[in-house]
XYZ file of C-alpha atoms in Angstrom:
766
model
C 6.908 -11.929 -17.148
C 5.976 -13.645 -13.862
C 8.373 -13.444 -10.959
C 10.827 -16.328 -10.643
C 9.425 -18.786 -8.065
C 12.971 -19.785 -7.091
C 13.669 -16.166 -6.144
C 10.526 -16.053 -4.015
C 11.625 -19.160 -2.114
C 15.192 -17.899 -1.691
C 13.878 -14.679 -0.136
C 11.566 -16.531 2.318
C 8.413 -15.171 0.682
C 6.461 -18.443 1.239
C 6.721 -17.753 4.983
C 5.017 -14.403 4.432
C 2.236 -16.232 2.575
C 1.906 -18.636 5.499
C 1.620 -15.703 7.913
C -1.191 -14.257 5.791
C -2.944 -17.623 5.615
C -2.839 -17.940 9.409
C -4.524 -14.535 9.699
C -7.308 -15.350 7.239
C -10.808 -15.784 8.661
C -12.143 -17.929 5.811
C -10.884 -20.727 3.595
C -11.580 -18.402 0.658
C -9.093 -15.872 2.018
C -6.548 -18.550 2.949
C -6.681 -19.855 -0.613
C -5.890 -16.405 -1.969
C -3.058 -15.971 0.543
C -1.437 -19.237 -0.626
C -1.631 -18.069 -4.243
C -0.394 -14.512 -3.628
C 2.161 -13.329 -6.217
C 3.913 -9.982 -6.775
C 2.597 -7.735 -9.527
C 4.432 -5.234 -11.697
C 1.255 -3.178 -12.283
C 1.860 0.097 -10.397
C -1.823 1.062 -10.455
C -2.912 -2.264 -8.996
C -0.245 -2.084 -6.276
C -1.357 1.413 -5.241
C -5.015 0.337 -5.164
C -4.247 -2.704 -2.997
C -2.237 -0.561 -0.565
C -5.188 1.848 -0.351
C -7.459 -1.092 0.469
C -5.159 -2.229 3.279
C -5.071 1.316 4.671
C -8.886 1.436 4.598
C -9.035 -1.874 6.482
C -6.511 -0.619 9.042
C -8.062 2.756 9.784
C -11.567 2.629 8.316
C -13.648 -0.545 8.325
C -13.273 -3.578 10.581
C -13.966 -6.581 8.346
C -15.707 -9.351 10.343
C -15.682 -12.322 7.962
C -15.628 -15.172 10.477
C -18.335 -17.775 9.936
C -18.575 -17.333 6.160
C -17.975 -20.751 4.595
C -16.755 -21.751 1.171
C -20.037 -22.863 -0.466
C -18.704 -23.073 -4.019
C -19.003 -26.872 -4.012
C -22.594 -26.678 -2.692
C -23.504 -24.156 -5.382
C -21.948 -26.360 -8.075
C -23.856 -29.453 -6.869
C -27.087 -27.494 -6.827
C -26.441 -26.343 -10.404
C -25.965 -29.995 -11.377
C -29.521 -30.620 -10.208
C -28.634 -32.471 -7.028
C -30.743 -32.028 -3.907
C -28.801 -30.571 -0.974
C -29.401 -31.564 2.621
C -31.092 -29.106 4.942
C -27.898 -28.440 6.906
C -26.010 -27.709 3.698
C -28.686 -25.251 2.587
C -28.631 -23.653 6.043
C -24.837 -23.213 5.845
C -25.253 -21.536 2.467
C -27.883 -19.176 3.886
C -25.737 -18.249 6.898
C -22.695 -17.596 4.672
C -24.598 -15.407 2.215
C -26.259 -13.563 5.082
C -22.811 -12.952 6.627
C -21.568 -11.567 3.302
C -24.504 -9.138 3.152
C -23.754 -8.042 6.741
C -20.182 -7.232 5.696
C -21.479 -5.229 2.724
C -23.737 -3.167 4.979
C -20.825 -2.476 7.354
C -18.632 -1.320 4.454
C -21.351 0.939 3.051
C -21.910 2.476 6.489
C -18.263 3.027 7.465
C -16.114 3.253 4.358
C -15.685 6.094 1.926
C -12.499 4.579 0.539
C -11.576 1.783 -1.872
C -13.205 -0.961 0.226
C -16.568 0.516 -0.725
C -15.841 -0.316 -4.343
C -14.637 -3.830 -3.478
C -17.759 -4.384 -1.380
C -19.948 -3.828 -4.455
C -19.045 -7.384 -5.446
C -21.078 -8.726 -2.517
C -24.475 -9.513 -4.033
C -27.983 -9.100 -2.635
C -29.200 -12.547 -1.537
C -31.841 -11.327 0.889
C -34.788 -13.134 -0.757
C -32.894 -16.443 -0.893
C -31.764 -16.106 2.731
C -35.287 -15.189 3.853
C -36.771 -18.259 2.137
C -34.097 -20.606 3.502
C -34.384 -19.376 7.085
C -38.181 -19.494 6.999
C -38.168 -23.085 5.698
C -35.351 -24.565 7.837
C -34.839 -24.742 11.585
C -31.489 -24.191 13.290
C -30.546 -27.875 12.877
C -31.269 -27.888 9.152
C -34.600 -29.669 9.482
C -37.573 -28.551 7.385
C -40.038 -26.516 9.457
C -43.694 -27.537 9.745
C -44.761 -24.265 8.141
C -42.427 -24.652 5.159
C -45.551 -25.529 3.136
C -49.291 -25.921 3.872
C -49.219 -29.613 2.875
C -46.310 -30.398 5.212
C -48.083 -28.601 8.032
C -51.236 -30.688 7.381
C -49.336 -33.989 7.225
C -47.478 -33.378 10.468
C -50.662 -32.310 12.217
C -52.164 -35.686 11.285
C -49.092 -37.765 12.109
C -48.726 -36.817 15.759
C -52.345 -37.552 16.796
C -52.102 -40.881 14.958
C -48.958 -41.779 16.887
C -50.833 -41.007 20.082
C -53.712 -43.335 19.149
C -51.255 -46.137 18.342
C -49.458 -45.698 21.657
C -52.786 -45.743 23.523
C -53.832 -49.045 21.918
C -50.418 -50.587 22.552
C -50.564 -49.446 26.169
C -53.793 -51.433 26.582
C -52.236 -54.409 24.807
C -49.252 -54.312 27.186
C -51.566 -55.196 30.072
C -53.115 -58.117 28.215
C -49.783 -59.484 26.917
C -47.870 -58.975 30.144
C -47.087 -62.703 30.532
C -45.614 -63.160 27.044
C -43.538 -59.968 26.755
C -39.776 -59.946 27.039
C -39.939 -56.328 28.320
C -42.878 -54.147 29.290
C -42.175 -51.478 26.652
C -43.417 -50.143 23.306
C -40.711 -49.847 20.643
C -40.336 -49.157 16.935
C -38.917 -51.498 14.331
C -38.839 -50.686 10.617
C -40.875 -47.521 11.279
C -43.728 -49.538 12.848
C -44.819 -49.641 16.495
C -44.270 -53.178 17.978
C -44.057 -55.072 21.272
C -41.104 -57.338 22.282
C -42.506 -60.933 22.694
C -40.636 -63.962 24.035
C -39.690 -66.210 21.110
C -41.022 -69.310 22.917
C -44.500 -67.772 23.355
C -44.923 -65.832 20.106
C -47.592 -68.272 18.983
C -49.828 -67.193 21.838
C -50.454 -63.679 20.408
C -52.188 -62.374 17.323
C -50.094 -60.051 15.211
C -47.399 -59.688 12.571
C -43.750 -60.465 13.308
C -41.846 -57.408 12.083
C -38.311 -58.141 13.323
C -36.261 -60.333 15.698
C -33.409 -59.702 18.102
C -29.846 -60.680 17.274
C -29.994 -63.571 19.763
C -33.308 -64.855 18.454
C -34.789 -64.784 21.955
C -37.180 -61.935 21.157
C -39.621 -61.275 18.339
C -40.993 -57.806 17.705
C -44.679 -58.248 17.008
C -47.157 -55.724 15.671
C -50.493 -56.493 17.355
C -53.377 -56.890 14.930
C -55.223 -54.091 16.691
C -52.722 -51.480 15.437
C -51.850 -52.888 12.017
C -54.302 -50.634 10.211
C -53.137 -47.603 12.213
C -49.482 -48.431 11.495
C -50.280 -48.667 7.816
C -51.912 -45.254 7.922
C -48.900 -43.829 9.802
C -46.492 -45.293 7.239
C -48.462 -43.729 4.395
C -48.418 -40.328 6.089
C -44.696 -40.580 6.810
C -43.977 -41.426 3.155
C -46.054 -38.442 2.071
C -44.163 -36.259 4.587
C -40.794 -37.412 3.269
C -41.886 -36.709 -0.285
C -43.004 -33.195 0.671
C -39.750 -32.559 2.530
C -37.774 -33.667 -0.504
C -39.873 -31.427 -2.722
C -39.103 -28.445 -0.465
C -35.364 -29.245 -0.375
C -35.411 -29.580 -4.171
C -37.063 -26.176 -4.432
C -34.501 -24.580 -2.092
C -31.610 -26.223 -3.954
C -33.002 -24.781 -7.167
C -33.104 -21.305 -5.624
C -29.426 -21.597 -4.694
C -28.523 -22.877 -8.167
C -30.401 -20.000 -9.769
C -28.644 -17.257 -7.789
C -26.084 -16.105 -10.351
C -24.504 -13.639 -7.890
C -23.170 -16.364 -5.571
C -19.805 -16.899 -7.360
C -19.031 -13.155 -7.367
C -20.021 -12.853 -3.700
C -17.698 -15.702 -2.724
C -14.836 -14.289 -4.808
C -15.318 -10.898 -3.122
C -15.355 -12.519 0.320
C -11.986 -14.085 -0.478
C -10.622 -10.744 -1.685
C -11.848 -8.903 1.410
C -10.465 -11.619 3.682
C -7.037 -11.279 2.066
C -7.195 -7.499 2.548
C -8.121 -7.994 6.219
C -5.260 -10.496 6.629
C -2.832 -7.954 5.134
C -4.061 -5.360 7.638
C -3.645 -7.788 10.561
C -0.125 -8.653 9.360
C 0.765 -4.944 9.179
C -0.488 -4.461 12.732
C 1.155 -7.611 14.152
C 4.535 -7.063 12.469
C 4.551 -3.234 12.895
C 4.774 -2.666 9.146
C 4.429 0.668 7.348
C 3.073 1.655 3.984
C 5.754 2.017 1.299
C 5.777 4.845 -1.209
C 6.154 3.956 -4.877
C 8.633 6.045 -6.886
C 8.879 6.293 -10.651
C 12.670 6.409 -10.842
C 14.886 3.429 -10.089
C 15.873 4.506 -6.576
C 15.500 2.622 -3.302
C 15.363 4.403 0.053
C 14.500 2.365 3.161
C 14.856 3.815 6.652
C 15.244 1.479 9.630
C 14.530 -1.528 7.430
C 14.465 -4.933 9.108
C 13.855 -8.546 8.182
C 10.304 -9.260 9.412
C 10.955 -12.975 9.926
C 14.007 -12.543 12.193
C 13.450 -12.209 15.925
C 14.733 -8.893 17.362
C 16.317 -7.703 14.103
C 18.683 -4.731 13.916
C 17.220 -2.032 11.633
C 19.378 -0.547 8.865
C 19.075 2.205 6.273
C 19.383 0.854 2.725
C 19.640 3.090 -0.321
C 20.276 2.614 -4.038
C 20.252 5.386 -6.618
C 23.470 7.049 -7.680
C 24.952 3.994 -6.022
C 23.526 1.378 -8.361
C 25.248 -1.629 -6.772
C 26.181 -2.001 -3.116
C 29.065 -4.374 -2.375
C 28.856 -5.707 1.194
C 31.976 -7.447 2.499
C 32.970 -8.795 5.895
C 33.017 -11.987 7.982
C 30.435 -14.759 7.875
C 27.399 -14.592 10.171
C 27.613 -10.805 10.230
C 24.240 -10.139 8.641
C 25.224 -9.664 4.984
C 22.715 -12.170 3.635
C 19.990 -10.973 6.020
C 20.465 -7.396 4.749
C 20.302 -8.581 1.153
C 17.088 -10.515 1.896
C 15.624 -7.549 3.768
C 15.676 -5.445 0.607
C 14.407 -8.273 -1.599
C 11.559 -9.160 0.735
C 10.527 -5.495 1.045
C 10.279 -5.246 -2.756
C 8.219 -8.460 -3.005
C 5.868 -7.441 -0.180
C 5.360 -3.980 -1.685
C 4.429 -5.454 -5.058
C 1.956 -7.819 -3.379
C 0.104 -4.833 -1.902
C 1.605 -5.427 1.542
C 3.115 -2.976 3.990
C 6.870 -3.408 4.562
C 9.139 -3.769 7.576
C 10.671 -0.288 7.620
C 10.028 3.026 9.317
C 9.677 4.482 5.806
C 10.291 3.069 2.360
C 10.462 4.512 -1.148
C 10.561 1.712 -3.711
C 10.244 1.431 -7.487
C 8.022 -1.146 -9.175
C 10.343 -3.763 -10.668
C 9.711 -6.319 -13.372
C 11.585 -9.112 -11.576
C 13.902 -9.897 -8.674
C 17.008 -11.787 -9.832
C 18.806 -13.733 -7.112
C 21.719 -16.029 -6.553
C 21.906 -16.809 -2.852
C 24.521 -19.167 -1.412
C 24.083 -21.972 1.088
C 25.623 -20.222 4.110
C 22.148 -19.264 5.296
C 20.684 -22.804 4.962
C 19.650 -22.326 1.352
C 18.782 -25.533 -0.528
C 21.805 -27.660 -1.398
C 21.391 -27.309 -5.172
C 22.716 -23.748 -4.943
C 25.930 -24.658 -3.113
C 28.115 -25.771 -6.010
C 30.057 -23.452 -8.278
C 28.307 -24.830 -11.363
C 24.931 -24.041 -9.879
C 26.100 -20.509 -9.071
C 27.147 -20.023 -12.682
C 23.766 -21.264 -13.899
C 21.958 -18.717 -11.766
C 24.396 -15.922 -12.676
C 23.821 -16.615 -16.360
C 20.085 -16.116 -15.780
C 20.792 -12.882 -13.870
C 22.958 -11.450 -16.661
C 20.385 -12.384 -19.294
C 17.519 -10.517 -17.566
C 19.219 -7.698 -15.616
C 17.939 -4.219 -16.456
C 17.114 -0.906 -14.692
C 13.644 -2.243 -13.809
C 14.960 -5.362 -12.065
C 16.538 -5.890 -8.652
C 19.715 -7.994 -8.526
C 20.662 -9.794 -5.297
C 23.823 -11.943 -5.378
C 25.194 -13.602 -2.270
C 28.877 -14.588 -1.924
C 29.860 -13.644 -5.471
C 33.046 -15.417 -6.625
C 32.932 -18.138 -3.957
C 33.308 -21.850 -4.585
C 36.388 -21.602 -6.809
C 39.955 -20.264 -6.874
C 39.958 -16.807 -5.186
C 41.935 -15.093 -7.969
C 39.804 -16.507 -10.750
C 36.677 -15.950 -8.672
C 37.628 -12.287 -8.140
C 38.287 -11.771 -11.857
C 35.000 -13.386 -12.816
C 33.135 -11.384 -10.144
C 34.623 -8.086 -11.353
C 33.661 -8.863 -14.953
C 30.125 -9.701 -13.885
C 29.791 -6.469 -11.859
C 31.049 -4.439 -14.825
C 28.387 -6.061 -17.002
C 25.644 -5.317 -14.467
C 26.753 -1.674 -14.311
C 26.607 -1.415 -18.107
C 23.076 -2.871 -17.952
C 22.224 -0.130 -15.407
C 21.003 -2.747 -12.918
C 20.312 -2.013 -9.242
C 21.069 -4.390 -6.400
C 23.210 -5.698 -3.561
C 26.169 -8.068 -3.855
C 27.964 -9.747 -0.965
C 31.474 -11.177 -1.155
C 34.645 -12.020 0.764
C 37.068 -11.182 -2.032
C 39.528 -8.362 -1.256
C 40.187 -7.327 -4.906
C 36.519 -6.370 -5.203
C 36.937 -3.876 -2.361
C 39.618 -1.996 -4.307
C 37.527 -2.227 -7.476
C 34.564 -0.630 -5.656
C 36.734 2.286 -4.511
C 37.569 3.144 -8.127
C 34.266 2.378 -9.906
C 31.411 4.893 -10.250
C 28.013 3.416 -9.390
C 29.556 0.754 -7.126
C 30.038 1.428 -3.418
C 31.641 -0.524 -0.591
C 29.724 -1.436 2.537
C 30.276 -3.709 5.495
C 28.544 -5.139 8.526
C 29.712 -4.025 11.966
C 31.749 -6.499 14.046
C 33.112 -6.361 17.614
C 36.500 -8.081 17.636
C 36.710 -7.955 21.433
C 33.610 -10.092 21.811
C 33.690 -11.873 18.425
C 30.102 -10.682 18.000
C 28.544 -8.985 14.965
C 26.604 -5.753 15.476
C 24.515 -6.318 12.304
C 24.813 -2.593 11.532
C 25.223 -1.762 7.839
C 28.142 0.653 7.338
C 27.957 2.180 3.855
C 31.204 3.523 2.412
C 33.502 1.279 4.425
C 34.716 -2.084 3.073
C 34.580 -4.993 5.481
C 37.460 -6.863 7.036
C 37.580 -10.653 7.243
C 38.864 -10.595 10.867
C 40.244 -14.088 10.248
C 43.547 -13.575 12.111
C 41.908 -11.525 14.880
C 39.305 -14.202 15.447
C 41.950 -16.916 15.336
C 44.002 -15.080 17.979
C 40.885 -14.637 20.118
C 40.195 -18.337 19.815
C 43.672 -19.157 21.163
C 45.670 -20.275 18.138
C 49.477 -20.291 18.765
C 51.208 -16.964 18.159
C 53.848 -18.507 15.884
C 51.096 -19.813 13.605
C 49.457 -16.380 13.516
C 52.791 -14.640 12.817
C 53.498 -17.023 9.963
C 50.032 -16.472 8.532
C 50.521 -12.704 8.667
C 53.849 -12.988 6.831
C 52.250 -15.133 4.139
C 49.605 -12.500 3.461
C 52.124 -10.318 1.682
C 52.698 -6.578 2.013
C 49.665 -5.532 -0.057
C 47.183 -7.640 1.908
C 48.719 -6.526 5.209
C 48.595 -2.882 4.132
C 44.927 -3.183 3.199
C 44.027 -4.785 6.524
C 45.863 -2.034 8.415
C 44.155 0.641 6.322
C 40.763 -0.924 6.961
C 41.545 -1.213 10.648
C 42.498 2.494 10.793
C 39.368 3.506 8.914
C 37.272 1.405 11.250
C 38.885 2.977 14.316
C 38.342 6.524 12.967
C 34.754 5.689 12.091
C 34.141 4.414 15.613
C 35.604 7.613 17.119
C 33.477 9.783 14.846
C 30.452 7.688 15.726
C 31.093 8.245 19.410
C 31.430 11.995 18.883
C 28.258 12.037 16.816
C 26.367 10.115 19.495
C 27.580 12.605 22.112
C 26.494 15.555 19.962
C 23.118 13.985 19.264
C 22.595 13.275 22.952
C 23.518 16.855 23.880
C 21.149 18.234 21.257
C 18.313 16.039 22.462
C 18.903 17.136 26.033
C 18.914 20.789 24.948
C 15.711 20.306 22.966
C 14.104 18.571 25.942
C 15.145 21.422 28.249
C 13.799 23.990 25.788
C 10.512 22.102 25.573
C 10.330 21.968 29.376
C 10.962 25.704 29.689
C 8.358 26.466 27.049
C 5.877 24.233 28.806
C 6.511 25.898 32.162
C 6.173 29.309 30.557
C 2.887 28.294 28.993
C 1.619 26.985 32.334
C 2.578 30.243 34.067
C 0.996 32.291 31.300
C -2.201 30.281 31.536
C -2.264 30.639 35.306
C -1.674 34.381 35.019
C -4.527 34.716 32.571
C -6.778 32.637 34.799
C -6.000 34.852 37.801
C -6.622 38.000 35.782
C -9.889 36.584 34.514
C -10.979 35.639 38.023
C -10.095 39.096 39.353
C -11.863 40.785 36.459
C -14.959 38.669 36.965
C -15.032 39.451 40.673
C -14.532 43.177 40.091
C -17.176 43.298 37.379
C -19.611 41.556 39.691
C -18.967 44.090 42.469
C -19.219 46.946 40.017
C -22.481 45.619 38.539
C -23.933 45.248 42.029
C -23.040 48.865 42.798
C -24.675 50.122 39.610
C -27.793 48.107 40.387
C -27.988 49.740 43.775
C -27.708 53.138 42.079
C -30.762 52.301 40.025
C -32.759 51.411 43.118
C -32.056 54.887 44.503
C -33.843 56.549 41.617
C -37.281 56.400 43.162
C -35.973 57.471 46.562
C -34.210 60.417 44.975
C -37.579 61.884 43.983
C -38.276 62.663 47.652
C -36.567 65.836 48.866
C -36.304 64.492 52.401
C -34.386 61.428 51.227
C -32.168 63.252 48.755
C -29.183 64.046 51.067
C -29.057 60.445 52.329
C -29.321 59.150 48.739
C -26.462 61.372 47.609
C -24.277 60.207 50.474
C -24.979 56.581 49.666
C -24.327 57.263 45.982
C -20.921 58.762 46.770
C -20.026 55.688 48.772
C -21.158 53.394 45.959
C -19.262 55.438 43.428
C -16.029 55.239 45.413
C -16.436 51.513 45.999
C -17.255 50.832 42.325
C -14.284 52.833 41.052
C -11.995 51.045 43.474
C -13.323 47.590 42.522
C -13.245 48.019 38.751
C -10.491 45.959 37.134
C -7.600 47.614 35.461
C -7.311 46.784 31.767
C -5.213 43.634 31.186
C -1.549 44.400 30.770
C -0.548 43.194 27.361
C 3.019 42.372 26.615
C 4.527 44.583 23.999
C 5.994 42.027 21.618
C 7.737 44.484 19.336
C 5.191 47.078 18.052
C 3.408 49.278 20.683
C 1.515 51.302 18.066
C -2.247 50.882 18.344
C -5.423 52.838 17.612
C -5.291 56.112 19.560
C -1.481 56.255 19.711
C 0.134 59.588 18.809
C 2.884 59.194 16.223
C 5.296 61.535 14.477
C 5.329 61.463 10.675
C 8.682 62.946 9.533
C 7.596 63.016 5.882
C 4.902 65.591 6.753
C 6.856 67.175 9.591
C 3.771 66.673 11.756
C 2.293 64.391 14.373
C -1.172 62.946 14.753
C -3.331 60.221 16.232
C -3.617 56.693 14.739
C -7.159 56.035 13.501
C -6.793 52.579 11.901
C -4.336 49.678 11.709
C -4.164 47.840 8.371
C -1.349 45.339 8.697
C 1.859 47.267 7.927
C -0.167 50.372 6.978
C -1.572 53.057 9.339
C -4.258 55.732 8.887
C -3.162 58.867 10.815
C -5.142 62.082 11.449
C -2.850 65.020 10.652
C -4.847 68.159 11.343
C -7.816 68.095 8.990
C -6.224 65.403 6.786
C -6.262 61.600 7.038
C -3.128 60.116 5.529
C -1.965 56.559 4.960
C 1.628 55.745 5.949
C 3.815 52.695 6.583
C 4.659 51.654 10.134
C 8.346 52.005 9.392
C 7.824 55.650 8.382
C 6.451 56.813 11.764
C 7.793 57.152 15.316
C 5.711 56.607 18.428
C 5.479 59.745 20.557
C 5.359 59.356 24.331
C 1.798 59.939 25.533
C 1.474 62.773 28.058
C 1.263 61.673 31.636
C -1.405 62.884 34.025
C -0.270 65.897 36.110
C 1.414 64.969 39.362
C -0.916 64.720 42.283
C -4.006 64.354 40.101
C -5.821 61.075 39.582
C -6.301 59.837 36.034
C -9.694 58.433 37.027
C -12.380 60.898 35.891
C -14.478 62.520 38.530
C -18.117 63.492 38.269
C -19.333 66.012 40.846
C -22.992 66.046 41.746
C -24.883 69.109 42.908
C -24.997 69.388 46.664
C -21.916 67.245 47.235
C -19.001 69.508 46.204
C -18.596 73.065 45.003
C -18.603 73.309 41.190
C -19.279 75.990 38.567
C -21.462 73.529 36.688
C -24.020 71.059 37.957
C -22.372 67.826 36.672
C -18.895 67.474 35.184
C -16.949 64.510 33.791
C -13.197 64.855 33.238
C -11.902 62.637 30.363
C -8.727 64.424 29.319
C -5.635 62.223 29.206
C -7.618 58.977 28.894
C -7.448 56.508 26.032
C -10.410 56.178 23.691
C -11.768 52.889 25.078
C -11.403 54.005 28.711
C -12.997 57.402 28.003
C -16.028 55.817 26.290
C -16.499 53.429 29.211
C -16.338 56.299 31.730
C -18.885 58.293 29.694
C -21.233 55.319 29.554
C -21.044 54.875 33.349
C -21.563 58.569 34.041
C -24.655 58.695 31.790
C -26.066 55.643 33.537
C -25.646 57.159 37.009
C -26.865 60.650 36.025
C -29.916 59.196 34.342
C -30.676 57.091 37.418
C -30.624 60.260 39.559
C -32.395 62.382 36.925
C -29.408 64.738 36.798
C -29.140 66.622 33.497
C -27.332 68.124 31.673
C -23.926 66.433 31.961
C -20.748 68.407 31.218
C -18.103 66.216 29.488
C -14.576 67.677 29.389
C -12.453 65.924 26.720
C -10.170 68.685 25.481
C -9.564 69.832 21.921
C -6.294 68.266 20.708
C -6.706 66.717 17.238
C -10.432 66.216 17.782
C -10.262 62.390 17.632
C -11.493 61.778 21.191
C -14.317 64.355 20.727
C -15.470 62.639 17.510
C -15.424 59.126 18.956
C -17.257 60.195 22.139
C -19.963 61.849 20.073
C -20.325 58.709 17.939
C -21.043 56.833 21.140
C -23.557 59.489 22.330
C -25.543 58.949 19.120
C -26.042 55.289 20.093
C -26.990 55.775 23.786
C -30.814 55.791 24.111
C -30.592 57.740 27.413
C -29.163 60.769 25.552
C -31.681 63.254 24.195
C -29.191 65.712 22.656
C -25.631 67.077 22.925
C -23.726 70.178 21.807
C -20.515 72.134 22.333
C -20.189 74.285 25.428
C -20.191 78.047 25.158
C -16.935 79.523 23.876
C -16.078 81.007 27.294
C -16.873 77.664 29.023
C -14.650 75.318 26.985
C -16.086 75.516 23.489
C -15.049 72.490 21.338
C -13.166 70.985 24.297
C -16.415 70.402 26.241
C -19.606 68.615 25.227
C -22.925 69.312 27.011
C -25.080 66.158 27.154
C -28.844 66.429 27.777
C -30.425 63.237 29.150
C -33.938 61.980 28.677
C -36.345 62.160 31.637
């Protein structure tokens, strides 16, 4: 069933169509915009929304300049010959359509790519048209060999005629009206005075309007003029033949209608995207149940509208009450227009929107908002309400403005309540506005029906246009009358005539409104405080991140500088190798080496200090394992699992089942930095010795690597590496490294009386 056109007009949908038409680049798109209608096909709606999204964020559709050539194509199919300019317009339009297709194929991977397949390939037609026609629509000389030949003959002939007439001008100077050569009836002539025309030999071709001048073709050029006329007639015939051929090509291109239809479709999609951008619209989400959820919804045709949240679900009907001009009708139209726009494949005026696909929108809108006069009478209201009741269902949206108005309030309230009960039985969804107080009480007691009102400032007599769900609206009639200066005795009498029940309701509503305002103020204060706290937290986090980044940068700079100094020192050690071969230079080399060694050790960066963020256990840590009543060194970390060396066994345990044991500190007064003593520089039982006890695995391996490098540079071998016995982990890892160092020839344990398994003797290559 098509949507009721009266409902579309009542909800201002024609103005949305006009906005789309204004944003169309072609008459084809504007035509589609004028004919746009909502659809109840959920698949089609989703596809059209996808197309708009592709146009917004994917492809820019440049359709300007493409004309509606349907009438030209139809005339050509009737066998009529089109003018050159008309054929040129057709070529430009089809060429523009092909340009759009290429842009879509290059930039779109979405639904527009499928739409663009409707743009046909007219390249051969366009090539022929543009090669045969110039930019003004005239037929080019090279459009055919015959036309080229004719025009090559015409111009020289014109020159010969002008030359002969130039000579005749001198001879006829006394009888001419003007000393010029002109053309009359496609023949070259001279203007001769009427009184002296008998003095010349030639043919009178034409006369001036006054009769004072005759245009005479001298006999000397008559034959040439005849030849020129024949050539011109042949040229015109050839031009017409070419235009007939081109018109036939256009008529025979069966893809033209589909191309033009696709151009119109793409132009409408582009207009929808421009409307979404201009009106700050957002894509709605279709839901399969009959619920409505709009956040910060606004009427897109109202200037500076106040956004409101609108929801229907468990609340099937929303009853909005309150004074006139408070925004009730605008809120009702906001929901209706959002539904219509969604089902036309348009974005909607809301921060977010979840909407069902409805079969129809059923409306009865009063004349308070300048609705057409035919809806203002009570009989007309009843006619529309009868239509609403006949078609209302869960898959329709009902919008009724000022229900029960236009008749006696008591009878109107009774009729309105009966109608609402019927709509609830039909499981309809919608919004109803009214002024009738009995309906407010009815809404408080009826499941599926909920009160709502529009905010109003009595102090300023100004509406706030804020929808307040759950609170019935007050009429504010007496308050407004008092504000407007009506006499107090009149107001007192009016209050007494209201009766106790009406007065009680007004006081209850006033109290509820006051409490709501106080709660709103408290909520605003709490929200403000939370936002300030969140902003402060974000600022602190940002400052912490900046400081952390700066700290890391400084550490990196220091490490880079230290590494550079250290590398320079090592390089200098290498240069001493050759000098060390000479016995005379050896003491000086050793002294310089000691200095370099001290400087390098001092300059080397300390390992970065890592924050312990909860678990200090790492590879190499010594942990106690109560389950085995033993302690050992951590070999591997596997998430929450550890591999620990307990004596000769490797066992797997959970992190929670171990305790970190404090690592032994270096003895007081002794440096943790290993020392290597070279022969001739300090007394030592052995020639070279490297102390690694008490160091971590990574640091010990690095010290061993450096020592091997320096000893090899000075050809000092063997090297005595003291690592201690312990659990044997450090010994094993150091030996794994020694296997990979190409400067090492061999290694073995020291003699039992010189350290045994706690010392490794390293022999270096020469």
